[in-house]
Amino acid sequence: MSPKAVWILAEQREGKVADVSYELITRGRELADQRGTELCAVILGDNLSDAELQTLIDRGCDRVLHASAPELRHFLPEPYDKCLQALIVKEQPEILIAAATSTGRTVMPCVAGPLRAGLTADCTGLQIEADTGNLLQTRPAAGGNIMATIKTPERRPQMATVRPHSTRPAPSISGRTGRIDRWQPPADLLKSRVRRVDYTPAVETQAIQDADVVVAVGRGFKKGDNVELARKLANVLDGAVGASREAVDRGWLPYPAQVGLSGKTVSPKLYIAVGVSGTVQHLAGMQTSETIIAINSDSEAPIFNYAEIGLCGDLFTLLPMLTAKIAAA
Ligand code: FAD
C-alpha cells in the first residue's frame, strides 16, 4: 500500500493499452517525482497480458494495478465507477489523473461525487505546489480568455482530467522494473444497467471541423451504400464527409459527421451540399462556409437560396461526373 501515491487512470481498447495512457504517464511521472512518491497506473479491463501491462512500467510507472473481469473488457460507466471507487477507498492515493476522453470525462465525476473529492476537468497544466504539496491544476477558463489555476486542498484524492495531446507520450525505457498487481473485483461491483451493443470508430468524420472542403450527404442519397459517391468526391478534393441529420438518423454516417443545430458547426472554404434540402437546422451549421455548392434535383430546394453555385439535377449522375472531372484536372 502506498498512501501518497500518484495514480493515473490508464485506458485500454481490445486489450491493448491506449496511447493516451502514455501521455498521462508523462504528467504523472512529473508529479510523482515532484512529490517523491510512487507512480501507479490503474487499468480496468479483462485479463490484460503481462507484456501489455509492462509497457506502462517501461514508460515510467512504478506499479500497475489491473482490475480484471470480463465485465470490464469494454468501458461501462457503472462497473468502472464502482471498481475505481473501491480501489481508491482501499489504497487512498493522493492524486488521480485521467485523460479527458469520453471514458475519463464520464467516470471521473461519478467517482469524485460520492468521495466528495474535487475534480478539475480538461487541464492543460499540472504541477505540485512547493510548500504544501497540493496539486495545482491549470485550465482555460472564461471562454479561453484566462488560464485558471485551481486546487482542492481539503479532499483526497485530488482529481483532474487532462486534455489529450496536451503533452507528449512518455518514451519507453528498456530495463525499467516495477510491480504488477492484479485485482479481481467482487461481483456486486460489476453490475451494469447498461450493455454495450456495438462500437463504430469515428475515423473518417473526425476532421469535418478542420477540413477545407466538406461534402455533405443528405436524404437524397436514398441509402447508405450510396454514400460512397460522396466519399469519392471528398477524396479527390482532399475533403471530409459531413451529413444532414436525416442521413445520420438513418445510420448512413455516424453522429460526429452531423452538421447543423444539433450537430457540428463547420465553416470550410467549400461546402458541397448534396441531396440536402437546406432546412434552417442544417443551415445553422454551415451557413458561414466561404463557398456553398448545392446539388439537388428539386429546383425549389431552399439550399439553392444560400448557394453560390447550384447544380439542379440527379446526384447519381452529377456526382460521378464531377468526381471524374476533378480527378482528371
Ligand atoms: P430532406 O429535407 O428530406 O431533403 C432531401 C433532399 O434531397 C431534397 O431537397 C430532395 O430534393 C433531394 N433529393 C432527393 N433525391 C435526389 C437526387 N436523386 N439527386 C439530388 N437531390 C435529391 N438537420 C440537420 O441536418 N442537422 C441538424 O443538426 C439538425 N438538428 C435539428 C434539431 C432540431 C431540434 C430539429 C427539430 C431538427 C433538426 N434537424 C437537423 C432536422 C431538419 O429539420 C431536417 O429534417 C434535415 O435537415 C433534413 O435533412 P435532408 O436535407 O438530408 O433531408
mmCIF file of C-alpha atoms and ligand atoms in Angstrom:
data_model
loop_
_atom_site.group_PDB
_atom_site.id
_atom_site.type_symbol
_atom_site.label_atom_id
_atom_site.label_comp_id
_atom_site.label_asym_id
_atom_site.label_seq_id
_atom_site.Cartn_x
_atom_site.Cartn_y
_atom_site.Cartn_z
ATOM 1 C CA MET A 1 0.000 0.000 0.000
ATOM 2 C CA SER A 2 1.237 3.404 -0.986
ATOM 3 C CA PRO A 3 -0.813 6.100 0.743
ATOM 4 C CA LYS A 4 0.750 9.061 -1.000
ATOM 5 C CA ALA A 5 0.919 7.630 -4.491
ATOM 6 C CA VAL A 6 0.087 9.452 -7.688
ATOM 7 C CA TRP A 7 -2.327 7.442 -9.803
ATOM 8 C CA ILE A 8 -3.156 7.658 -13.458
ATOM 9 C CA LEU A 9 -6.212 6.014 -14.953
ATOM 10 C CA ALA A 10 -4.752 4.202 -17.956
ATOM 11 C CA GLU A 11 -7.119 3.118 -20.725
ATOM 12 C CA GLN A 12 -7.189 0.070 -22.955
ATOM 13 C CA ARG A 13 -9.012 -0.929 -26.128
ATOM 14 C CA GLU A 14 -9.356 -4.566 -27.078
ATOM 15 C CA GLY A 15 -6.707 -5.490 -24.508
ATOM 16 C CA LYS A 16 -4.121 -3.007 -25.796
ATOM 17 C CA VAL A 17 -3.036 -0.015 -23.713
ATOM 18 C CA ALA A 18 -4.391 3.145 -25.371
ATOM 19 C CA ASP A 19 -1.773 5.721 -26.395
ATOM 20 C CA VAL A 20 -3.356 8.434 -24.270
ATOM 21 C CA SER A 21 -2.209 6.435 -21.221
ATOM 22 C CA TYR A 22 1.404 7.178 -22.137
ATOM 23 C CA GLU A 23 0.646 10.910 -22.170
ATOM 24 C CA LEU A 24 -0.769 10.514 -18.658
ATOM 25 C CA ILE A 25 2.467 8.831 -17.611
ATOM 26 C CA THR A 26 4.406 11.947 -18.695
ATOM 27 C CA ARG A 27 2.160 14.029 -16.428
ATOM 28 C CA GLY A 28 2.058 11.524 -13.596
ATOM 29 C CA ARG A 29 5.812 10.932 -13.577
ATOM 30 C CA GLU A 30 6.488 14.656 -13.196
ATOM 31 C CA LEU A 31 4.035 14.880 -10.300
ATOM 32 C CA ALA A 32 5.327 11.741 -8.592
ATOM 33 C CA ASP A 33 8.921 12.985 -8.901
ATOM 34 C CA GLN A 34 7.985 16.396 -7.508
ATOM 35 C CA ARG A 35 6.290 14.678 -4.549
ATOM 36 C CA GLY A 36 8.912 11.961 -4.244
ATOM 37 C CA THR A 37 6.258 9.252 -4.414
ATOM 38 C CA GLU A 38 5.256 6.219 -6.430
ATOM 39 C CA LEU A 39 3.505 6.462 -9.796
ATOM 40 C CA CYS A 40 0.827 3.828 -10.193
ATOM 41 C CA ALA A 41 -1.252 3.156 -13.327
ATOM 42 C CA VAL A 42 -4.721 1.775 -12.646
ATOM 43 C CA ILE A 43 -6.134 -0.027 -15.632
ATOM 44 C CA LEU A 44 -9.506 -1.740 -15.901
ATOM 45 C CA GLY A 45 -10.027 -4.495 -18.433
ATOM 46 C CA ASP A 46 -10.305 -8.215 -18.920
ATOM 47 C CA ASN A 47 -7.139 -10.071 -18.063
ATOM 48 C CA LEU A 48 -4.603 -7.955 -19.935
ATOM 49 C CA SER A 49 -1.320 -9.699 -20.667
ATOM 50 C CA ASP A 50 1.756 -9.056 -18.523
ATOM 51 C CA ALA A 51 3.557 -7.844 -21.664
ATOM 52 C CA GLU A 52 0.889 -5.208 -22.267
ATOM 53 C CA LEU A 53 0.897 -4.073 -18.625
ATOM 54 C CA GLN A 54 4.691 -3.968 -18.664
ATOM 55 C CA THR A 55 4.527 -1.230 -21.331
ATOM 56 C CA LEU A 56 3.181 1.073 -18.607
ATOM 57 C CA ILE A 57 6.220 0.320 -16.465
ATOM 58 C CA ASP A 58 8.578 0.687 -19.442
ATOM 59 C CA ARG A 59 7.146 4.176 -19.960
ATOM 60 C CA GLY A 60 7.643 5.297 -16.370
ATOM 61 C CA CYS A 61 5.194 3.749 -13.878
ATOM 62 C CA ASP A 62 6.468 2.129 -10.685
ATOM 63 C CA ARG A 63 3.399 -0.012 -10.272
ATOM 64 C CA VAL A 64 0.450 -1.226 -12.341
ATOM 65 C CA LEU A 65 -2.811 -2.114 -10.655
ATOM 66 C CA HIS A 66 -5.012 -4.104 -13.025
ATOM 67 C CA ALA A 67 -8.689 -4.565 -12.113
ATOM 68 C CA SER A 68 -9.620 -7.556 -14.197
ATOM 69 C CA ALA A 69 -13.004 -9.063 -15.036
ATOM 70 C CA PRO A 70 -14.910 -9.917 -18.247
ATOM 71 C CA GLU A 71 -17.377 -7.138 -17.364
ATOM 72 C CA LEU A 72 -14.523 -4.598 -17.560
ATOM 73 C CA ARG A 73 -13.447 -5.603 -21.075
ATOM 74 C CA HIS A 74 -15.152 -2.536 -22.553
ATOM 75 C CA PHE A 75 -15.857 0.748 -20.834
ATOM 76 C CA LEU A 76 -19.169 0.749 -18.975
ATOM 77 C CA PRO A 77 -19.796 3.614 -16.551
ATOM 78 C CA GLU A 78 -21.221 1.674 -13.606
ATOM 79 C CA PRO A 79 -18.641 -1.081 -13.091
ATOM 80 C CA TYR A 80 -15.761 1.259 -13.923
ATOM 81 C CA ASP A 81 -17.037 3.797 -11.410
ATOM 82 C CA LYS A 82 -17.647 1.235 -8.661
ATOM 83 C CA CYS A 83 -14.314 -0.551 -9.114
ATOM 84 C CA LEU A 84 -12.356 2.675 -9.198
ATOM 85 C CA GLN A 85 -14.081 3.946 -6.074
ATOM 86 C CA ALA A 86 -13.379 0.686 -4.257
ATOM 87 C CA LEU A 87 -9.682 0.863 -5.158
ATOM 88 C CA ILE A 88 -9.414 4.486 -4.042
ATOM 89 C CA VAL A 89 -11.069 3.770 -0.713
ATOM 90 C CA LYS A 90 -8.765 0.789 -0.199
ATOM 91 C CA GLU A 91 -5.488 2.421 -1.212
ATOM 92 C CA GLN A 92 -6.008 6.152 -0.574
ATOM 93 C CA PRO A 93 -3.975 7.672 -3.405
ATOM 94 C CA GLU A 94 -3.024 11.322 -3.083
ATOM 95 C CA ILE A 95 -3.723 12.273 -6.703
ATOM 96 C CA LEU A 96 -5.698 10.657 -9.524
ATOM 97 C CA ILE A 97 -5.491 11.922 -13.085
ATOM 98 C CA ALA A 98 -7.312 10.622 -16.139
ATOM 99 C CA ALA A 99 -7.453 11.659 -19.762
ATOM 100 C CA ALA A 100 -10.307 13.958 -20.799
ATOM 101 C CA THR A 101 -11.541 11.255 -23.172
ATOM 102 C CA SER A 102 -15.112 10.020 -23.165
ATOM 103 C CA THR A 103 -14.034 7.396 -20.596
ATOM 104 C CA GLY A 104 -12.280 9.896 -18.320
ATOM 105 C CA ARG A 105 -14.949 12.551 -18.661
ATOM 106 C CA THR A 106 -17.654 10.036 -17.790
ATOM 107 C CA VAL A 107 -16.128 8.083 -14.970
ATOM 108 C CA MET A 108 -14.203 10.756 -13.050
ATOM 109 C CA PRO A 109 -17.248 12.834 -11.983
ATOM 110 C CA CYS A 110 -19.050 9.626 -10.956
ATOM 111 C CA VAL A 111 -16.106 8.760 -8.717
ATOM 112 C CA ALA A 112 -15.453 12.272 -7.382
ATOM 113 C CA GLY A 113 -19.083 12.841 -6.345
ATOM 114 C CA PRO A 114 -19.524 10.067 -3.757
ATOM 115 C CA LEU A 115 -15.961 10.557 -2.476
ATOM 116 C CA ARG A 116 -16.643 14.296 -2.177
ATOM 117 C CA ALA A 117 -13.316 14.939 -3.883
ATOM 118 C CA GLY A 118 -12.593 17.980 -6.045
ATOM 119 C CA LEU A 119 -12.273 17.426 -9.776
ATOM 120 C CA THR A 120 -10.840 19.843 -12.332
ATOM 121 C CA ALA A 121 -11.775 18.979 -15.901
ATOM 122 C CA ASP A 122 -9.744 19.392 -19.067
ATOM 123 C CA CYS A 123 -6.455 20.570 -17.558
ATOM 124 C CA THR A 124 -3.559 21.664 -19.741
ATOM 125 C CA GLY A 125 -1.054 22.029 -16.921
ATOM 126 C CA LEU A 126 -0.435 20.182 -13.633
ATOM 127 C CA GLN A 127 2.207 20.732 -11.019
ATOM 128 C CA ILE A 128 2.853 20.345 -7.321
ATOM 129 C CA GLU A 129 2.776 23.425 -5.092
ATOM 130 C CA ALA A 130 6.198 23.530 -3.470
ATOM 131 C CA ASP A 131 5.294 24.419 0.136
ATOM 132 C CA THR A 132 2.050 22.443 0.518
ATOM 133 C CA GLY A 133 2.421 19.524 -1.884
ATOM 134 C CA ASN A 134 -1.024 20.278 -3.279
ATOM 135 C CA LEU A 135 -1.856 19.674 -6.908
ATOM 136 C CA LEU A 136 -2.111 22.869 -8.946
ATOM 137 C CA GLN A 137 -4.435 22.301 -11.865
ATOM 138 C CA THR A 138 -4.375 24.763 -14.736
ATOM 139 C CA ARG A 139 -7.035 25.018 -17.394
ATOM 140 C CA PRO A 140 -8.501 27.618 -19.749
ATOM 141 C CA ALA A 141 -11.473 29.454 -18.261
ATOM 142 C CA ALA A 142 -13.823 32.325 -19.113
ATOM 143 C CA GLY A 143 -14.129 31.285 -22.744
ATOM 144 C CA GLY A 144 -10.393 30.711 -23.070
ATOM 145 C CA ASN A 145 -9.544 34.297 -22.072
ATOM 146 C CA ILE A 146 -7.705 33.338 -18.890
ATOM 147 C CA MET A 147 -5.768 30.374 -17.594
ATOM 148 C CA ALA A 148 -7.149 29.471 -14.169
ATOM 149 C CA THR A 149 -5.111 27.550 -11.610
ATOM 150 C CA ILE A 150 -7.273 25.530 -9.259
ATOM 151 C CA LYS A 151 -6.527 23.489 -6.171
ATOM 152 C CA THR A 152 -8.653 21.337 -3.912
ATOM 153 C CA PRO A 153 -6.557 21.176 -0.764
ATOM 154 C CA GLU A 154 -9.044 19.656 1.682
ATOM 155 C CA ARG A 155 -10.093 16.485 -0.072
ATOM 156 C CA ARG A 156 -8.239 13.426 -1.297
ATOM 157 C CA PRO A 157 -7.614 12.246 -3.871
ATOM 158 C CA GLN A 158 -7.030 15.447 -5.804
ATOM 159 C CA MET A 159 -8.558 14.629 -9.155
ATOM 160 C CA ALA A 160 -8.131 16.047 -12.650
ATOM 161 C CA THR A 161 -8.747 15.137 -16.243
ATOM 162 C CA VAL A 162 -6.097 16.160 -18.737
ATOM 163 C CA ARG A 163 -6.695 17.273 -22.292
ATOM 164 C CA PRO A 164 -5.395 14.642 -24.739
ATOM 165 C CA HIS A 165 -2.433 15.777 -26.892
ATOM 166 C CA SER A 166 -1.534 18.488 -24.373
ATOM 167 C CA THR A 167 1.754 16.710 -23.668
ATOM 168 C CA ARG A 168 3.995 14.147 -25.345
ATOM 169 C CA PRO A 169 3.713 10.436 -24.597
ATOM 170 C CA ALA A 170 6.400 9.154 -22.249
ATOM 171 C CA PRO A 171 9.112 7.258 -24.141
ATOM 172 C CA SER A 172 9.756 3.592 -23.488
ATOM 173 C CA ILE A 173 12.901 2.871 -21.467
ATOM 174 C CA SER A 174 14.125 -0.691 -21.692
ATOM 175 C CA GLY A 175 15.061 -2.440 -18.468
ATOM 176 C CA ARG A 176 12.700 -0.475 -16.202
ATOM 177 C CA THR A 177 11.245 -2.606 -13.434
ATOM 178 C CA GLY A 178 8.073 -2.286 -11.426
ATOM 179 C CA ARG A 179 5.281 -4.226 -9.787
ATOM 180 C CA ILE A 180 2.161 -5.562 -11.467
ATOM 181 C CA ASP A 181 -0.784 -6.280 -9.149
ATOM 182 C CA ARG A 182 -3.982 -7.889 -10.369
ATOM 183 C CA TRP A 183 -7.277 -7.431 -8.569
ATOM 184 C CA GLN A 184 -10.464 -9.335 -9.245
ATOM 185 C CA PRO A 185 -13.410 -7.159 -8.196
ATOM 186 C CA PRO A 186 -16.320 -8.774 -6.338
ATOM 187 C CA ALA A 187 -19.470 -9.440 -8.394
ATOM 188 C CA ASP A 188 -21.517 -6.664 -6.769
ATOM 189 C CA LEU A 189 -19.154 -4.036 -8.209
ATOM 190 C CA LEU A 190 -19.555 -5.374 -11.723
ATOM 191 C CA LYS A 191 -23.303 -4.970 -12.177
ATOM 192 C CA SER A 192 -24.385 -2.698 -15.008
ATOM 193 C CA ARG A 193 -27.745 -1.495 -16.234
ATOM 194 C CA VAL A 194 -26.076 -0.556 -19.495
ATOM 195 C CA ARG A 195 -24.995 -3.109 -22.079
ATOM 196 C CA ARG A 196 -22.505 -2.491 -24.861
ATOM 197 C CA VAL A 197 -24.208 -3.206 -28.163
ATOM 198 C CA ASP A 198 -21.744 -2.107 -30.816
ATOM 199 C CA TYR A 199 -18.729 0.093 -31.461
ATOM 200 C CA THR A 200 -18.167 2.159 -34.580
ATOM 201 C CA PRO A 201 -14.905 4.097 -34.732
ATOM 202 C CA ALA A 202 -15.486 7.666 -35.906
ATOM 203 C CA VAL A 203 -12.367 7.827 -38.021
ATOM 204 C CA GLU A 204 -13.400 9.371 -41.309
ATOM 205 C CA THR A 205 -15.550 12.116 -39.847
ATOM 206 C CA GLN A 206 -13.362 13.449 -37.075
ATOM 207 C CA ALA A 207 -11.928 16.071 -39.355
ATOM 208 C CA ILE A 208 -15.064 17.831 -40.600
ATOM 209 C CA GLN A 209 -14.425 20.908 -38.495
ATOM 210 C CA ASP A 210 -10.841 21.189 -39.718
ATOM 211 C CA ALA A 211 -11.416 20.294 -43.364
ATOM 212 C CA ASP A 212 -11.195 22.918 -46.115
ATOM 213 C CA VAL A 213 -13.770 21.005 -48.122
ATOM 214 C CA VAL A 214 -16.862 19.261 -46.741
ATOM 215 C CA VAL A 215 -19.111 17.123 -48.904
ATOM 216 C CA ALA A 216 -22.432 16.823 -47.080
ATOM 217 C CA VAL A 217 -24.689 13.814 -47.540
ATOM 218 C CA GLY A 218 -28.452 14.334 -47.335
ATOM 219 C CA ARG A 219 -31.517 12.139 -47.561
ATOM 220 C CA GLY A 220 -31.340 12.393 -51.342
ATOM 221 C CA PHE A 221 -28.708 9.615 -51.288
ATOM 222 C CA LYS A 222 -31.568 7.136 -50.652
ATOM 223 C CA LYS A 223 -29.391 4.506 -48.928
ATOM 224 C CA GLY A 224 -26.135 4.125 -47.011
ATOM 225 C CA ASP A 225 -24.249 2.293 -49.767
ATOM 226 C CA ASN A 226 -24.564 5.370 -51.972
ATOM 227 C CA VAL A 227 -22.528 7.466 -49.518
ATOM 228 C CA GLU A 228 -19.513 6.015 -51.326
ATOM 229 C CA LEU A 229 -20.209 8.550 -54.105
ATOM 230 C CA ALA A 230 -19.682 11.394 -51.619
ATOM 231 C CA ARG A 231 -16.528 9.765 -50.240
ATOM 232 C CA LYS A 232 -15.062 9.566 -53.726
ATOM 233 C CA LEU A 233 -15.730 13.251 -54.350
ATOM 234 C CA ALA A 234 -14.331 14.166 -50.922
ATOM 235 C CA ASN A 235 -11.213 12.096 -51.664
ATOM 236 C CA VAL A 236 -10.361 13.887 -54.893
ATOM 237 C CA LEU A 237 -10.843 17.219 -53.131
ATOM 238 C CA ASP A 238 -8.900 16.108 -50.037
ATOM 239 C CA GLY A 239 -12.025 16.858 -48.035
ATOM 240 C CA ALA A 240 -14.218 15.263 -45.370
ATOM 241 C CA VAL A 241 -17.737 13.843 -45.499
ATOM 242 C CA GLY A 242 -20.439 15.519 -43.418
ATOM 243 C CA ALA A 243 -24.125 14.693 -43.156
ATOM 244 C CA SER A 244 -27.581 16.043 -42.511
ATOM 245 C CA ARG A 245 -29.462 14.711 -39.527
ATOM 246 C CA GLU A 246 -31.648 12.654 -41.827
ATOM 247 C CA ALA A 247 -28.564 10.838 -43.098
ATOM 248 C CA VAL A 248 -27.242 10.314 -39.570
ATOM 249 C CA ASP A 249 -30.605 9.145 -38.198
ATOM 250 C CA ARG A 250 -30.689 6.534 -40.950
ATOM 251 C CA GLY A 251 -27.279 5.241 -39.831
ATOM 252 C CA TRP A 252 -25.515 6.132 -43.084
ATOM 253 C CA LEU A 253 -22.903 8.166 -41.215
ATOM 254 C CA PRO A 254 -22.073 8.415 -37.510
ATOM 255 C CA TYR A 255 -23.263 11.305 -35.359
ATOM 256 C CA PRO A 256 -19.888 13.136 -35.311
ATOM 257 C CA ALA A 257 -20.461 13.773 -39.033
ATOM 258 C CA GLN A 258 -23.712 15.661 -38.429
ATOM 259 C CA VAL A 259 -23.718 19.303 -39.446
ATOM 260 C CA GLY A 260 -26.301 21.651 -38.023
ATOM 261 C CA LEU A 261 -28.115 22.895 -34.979
ATOM 262 C CA SER A 262 -27.797 19.653 -33.041
ATOM 263 C CA GLY A 263 -24.537 18.632 -34.728
ATOM 264 C CA LYS A 264 -21.296 20.400 -35.593
ATOM 265 C CA THR A 265 -20.760 23.892 -36.911
ATOM 266 C CA VAL A 266 -18.365 23.994 -39.837
ATOM 267 C CA SER A 267 -17.019 26.853 -41.865
ATOM 268 C CA PRO A 268 -14.922 25.345 -44.644
ATOM 269 C CA LYS A 269 -13.669 27.057 -47.762
ATOM 270 C CA LEU A 270 -16.025 24.883 -49.804
ATOM 271 C CA TYR A 271 -19.219 23.176 -48.663
ATOM 272 C CA ILE A 272 -20.892 20.887 -51.175
ATOM 273 C CA ALA A 273 -24.419 20.049 -50.044
ATOM 274 C CA VAL A 274 -25.626 17.008 -51.949
ATOM 275 C CA GLY A 275 -29.218 15.814 -51.676
ATOM 276 C CA VAL A 276 -29.665 18.200 -48.748
ATOM 277 C CA SER A 277 -32.792 20.379 -48.804
ATOM 278 C CA GLY A 278 -31.432 23.239 -46.679
ATOM 279 C CA THR A 279 -33.620 23.377 -43.577
ATOM 280 C CA VAL A 280 -32.876 26.065 -41.006
ATOM 281 C CA GLN A 281 -31.441 23.455 -38.676
ATOM 282 C CA HIS A 282 -28.925 22.327 -41.280
ATOM 283 C CA LEU A 283 -28.101 25.866 -42.379
ATOM 284 C CA ALA A 284 -27.272 26.748 -38.768
ATOM 285 C CA GLY A 285 -24.219 24.504 -39.027
ATOM 286 C CA MET A 286 -22.807 25.504 -42.425
ATOM 287 C CA GLN A 287 -24.114 28.892 -43.470
ATOM 288 C CA THR A 288 -20.790 30.614 -42.808
ATOM 289 C CA SER A 289 -18.916 28.411 -45.295
ATOM 290 C CA GLU A 290 -16.901 30.504 -47.750
ATOM 291 C CA THR A 291 -18.448 28.953 -50.862
ATOM 292 C CA ILE A 292 -21.517 26.721 -50.967
ATOM 293 C CA ILE A 293 -22.319 24.440 -53.870
ATOM 294 C CA ALA A 294 -25.715 22.745 -53.830
ATOM 295 C CA ILE A 295 -26.621 19.662 -55.820
ATOM 296 C CA ASN A 296 -30.322 18.921 -55.711
ATOM 297 C CA SER A 297 -32.941 17.549 -58.106
ATOM 298 C CA ASP A 298 -35.593 19.984 -56.841
ATOM 299 C CA SER A 299 -35.093 23.458 -58.286
ATOM 300 C CA GLU A 300 -37.210 24.854 -55.416
ATOM 301 C CA ALA A 301 -34.995 23.377 -52.681
ATOM 302 C CA PRO A 302 -34.187 26.140 -50.129
ATOM 303 C CA ILE A 303 -30.489 25.277 -50.192
ATOM 304 C CA PHE A 304 -30.241 26.990 -53.597
ATOM 305 C CA ASN A 305 -31.017 30.311 -51.889
ATOM 306 C CA TYR A 306 -27.773 30.033 -49.945
ATOM 307 C CA ALA A 307 -25.533 28.501 -52.608
ATOM 308 C CA GLU A 308 -23.092 30.424 -54.765
ATOM 309 C CA ILE A 309 -23.283 27.611 -57.300
ATOM 310 C CA GLY A 310 -26.360 25.440 -57.781
ATOM 311 C CA LEU A 311 -26.481 22.266 -59.840
ATOM 312 C CA CYS A 312 -30.055 21.181 -60.359
ATOM 313 C CA GLY A 313 -30.157 17.514 -61.283
ATOM 314 C CA ASP A 314 -29.830 13.926 -60.173
ATOM 315 C CA LEU A 315 -26.934 13.452 -57.774
ATOM 316 C CA PHE A 316 -26.374 9.910 -59.037
ATOM 317 C CA THR A 317 -25.485 11.362 -62.418
ATOM 318 C CA LEU A 318 -23.815 14.585 -61.315
ATOM 319 C CA LEU A 319 -21.544 13.292 -58.540
ATOM 320 C CA PRO A 320 -19.638 10.683 -60.594
ATOM 321 C CA MET A 321 -19.262 13.230 -63.422
ATOM 322 C CA LEU A 322 -17.935 15.874 -61.077
ATOM 323 C CA THR A 323 -15.563 13.461 -59.337
ATOM 324 C CA ALA A 324 -14.158 12.224 -62.665
ATOM 325 C CA LYS A 325 -13.669 15.777 -63.983
ATOM 326 C CA ILE A 326 -11.849 16.939 -60.843
ATOM 327 C CA ALA A 327 -9.708 13.793 -60.707
ATOM 328 C CA ALA A 328 -8.698 14.350 -64.333
ATOM 329 C CA ALA A 329 -7.933 18.065 -63.898
HETATM 330 P P1 FAD B 1 -34.642 16.305 -46.782
HETATM 331 O O1 FAD B 1 -35.149 17.556 -46.189
HETATM 332 O O2 FAD B 1 -35.603 15.180 -46.944
HETATM 333 O O3 FAD B 1 -34.012 16.678 -48.197
HETATM 334 C C1 FAD B 1 -33.568 15.727 -49.123
HETATM 335 C C2 FAD B 1 -33.242 16.495 -50.396
HETATM 336 O O4 FAD B 1 -32.668 15.593 -51.316
HETATM 337 C C3 FAD B 1 -34.460 17.129 -51.055
HETATM 338 O O5 FAD B 1 -34.246 18.523 -51.214
HETATM 339 C C4 FAD B 1 -34.557 16.428 -52.390
HETATM 340 O O6 FAD B 1 -34.991 17.294 -53.430
HETATM 341 C C5 FAD B 1 -33.133 15.992 -52.606
HETATM 342 N N1 FAD B 1 -33.005 14.815 -53.492
HETATM 343 C C6 FAD B 1 -33.745 13.702 -53.481
HETATM 344 N N2 FAD B 1 -33.288 12.851 -54.429
HETATM 345 C C7 FAD B 1 -32.270 13.460 -55.055
HETATM 346 C C8 FAD B 1 -31.440 13.091 -56.130
HETATM 347 N N3 FAD B 1 -31.522 11.896 -56.730
HETATM 348 N N4 FAD B 1 -30.482 13.974 -56.532
HETATM 349 C C9 FAD B 1 -30.356 15.182 -55.941
HETATM 350 N N5 FAD B 1 -31.142 15.580 -54.912
HETATM 351 C C10 FAD B 1 -32.091 14.728 -54.477
HETATM 352 N N6 FAD B 1 -30.905 18.621 -39.513
HETATM 353 C C11 FAD B 1 -29.603 18.679 -39.814
HETATM 354 O O7 FAD B 1 -29.190 18.445 -40.967
HETATM 355 N N7 FAD B 1 -28.699 18.978 -38.833
HETATM 356 C C12 FAD B 1 -29.049 19.249 -37.554
HETATM 357 O O8 FAD B 1 -28.176 19.474 -36.700
HETATM 358 C C13 FAD B 1 -30.436 19.212 -37.233
HETATM 359 N N8 FAD B 1 -30.841 19.497 -35.980
HETATM 360 C C14 FAD B 1 -32.187 19.536 -35.742
HETATM 361 C C15 FAD B 1 -32.625 19.934 -34.471
HETATM 362 C C16 FAD B 1 -33.970 20.005 -34.217
HETATM 363 C C17 FAD B 1 -34.406 20.475 -32.859
HETATM 364 C C18 FAD B 1 -34.897 19.636 -35.199
HETATM 365 C C19 FAD B 1 -36.348 19.698 -34.918
HETATM 366 C C20 FAD B 1 -34.466 19.213 -36.431
HETATM 367 C C21 FAD B 1 -33.117 19.154 -36.727
HETATM 368 N N9 FAD B 1 -32.671 18.755 -37.987
HETATM 369 C C22 FAD B 1 -31.344 18.851 -38.259
HETATM 370 C C23 FAD B 1 -33.556 18.131 -38.982
HETATM 371 C C24 FAD B 1 -34.011 19.070 -40.062
HETATM 372 O O9 FAD B 1 -35.219 19.678 -39.668
HETATM 373 C C25 FAD B 1 -34.269 18.284 -41.383
HETATM 374 O O10 FAD B 1 -35.113 17.177 -41.121
HETATM 375 C C26 FAD B 1 -32.995 17.770 -42.045
HETATM 376 O O11 FAD B 1 -32.029 18.782 -42.107
HETATM 377 C C27 FAD B 1 -33.323 17.328 -43.469
HETATM 378 O O12 FAD B 1 -32.241 16.610 -43.974
HETATM 379 P P2 FAD B 1 -32.064 16.447 -45.548
HETATM 380 O O13 FAD B 1 -31.895 17.765 -46.148
HETATM 381 O O14 FAD B 1 -30.995 15.436 -45.745
HETATM 382 O O15 FAD B 1 -33.421 15.725 -45.979
#
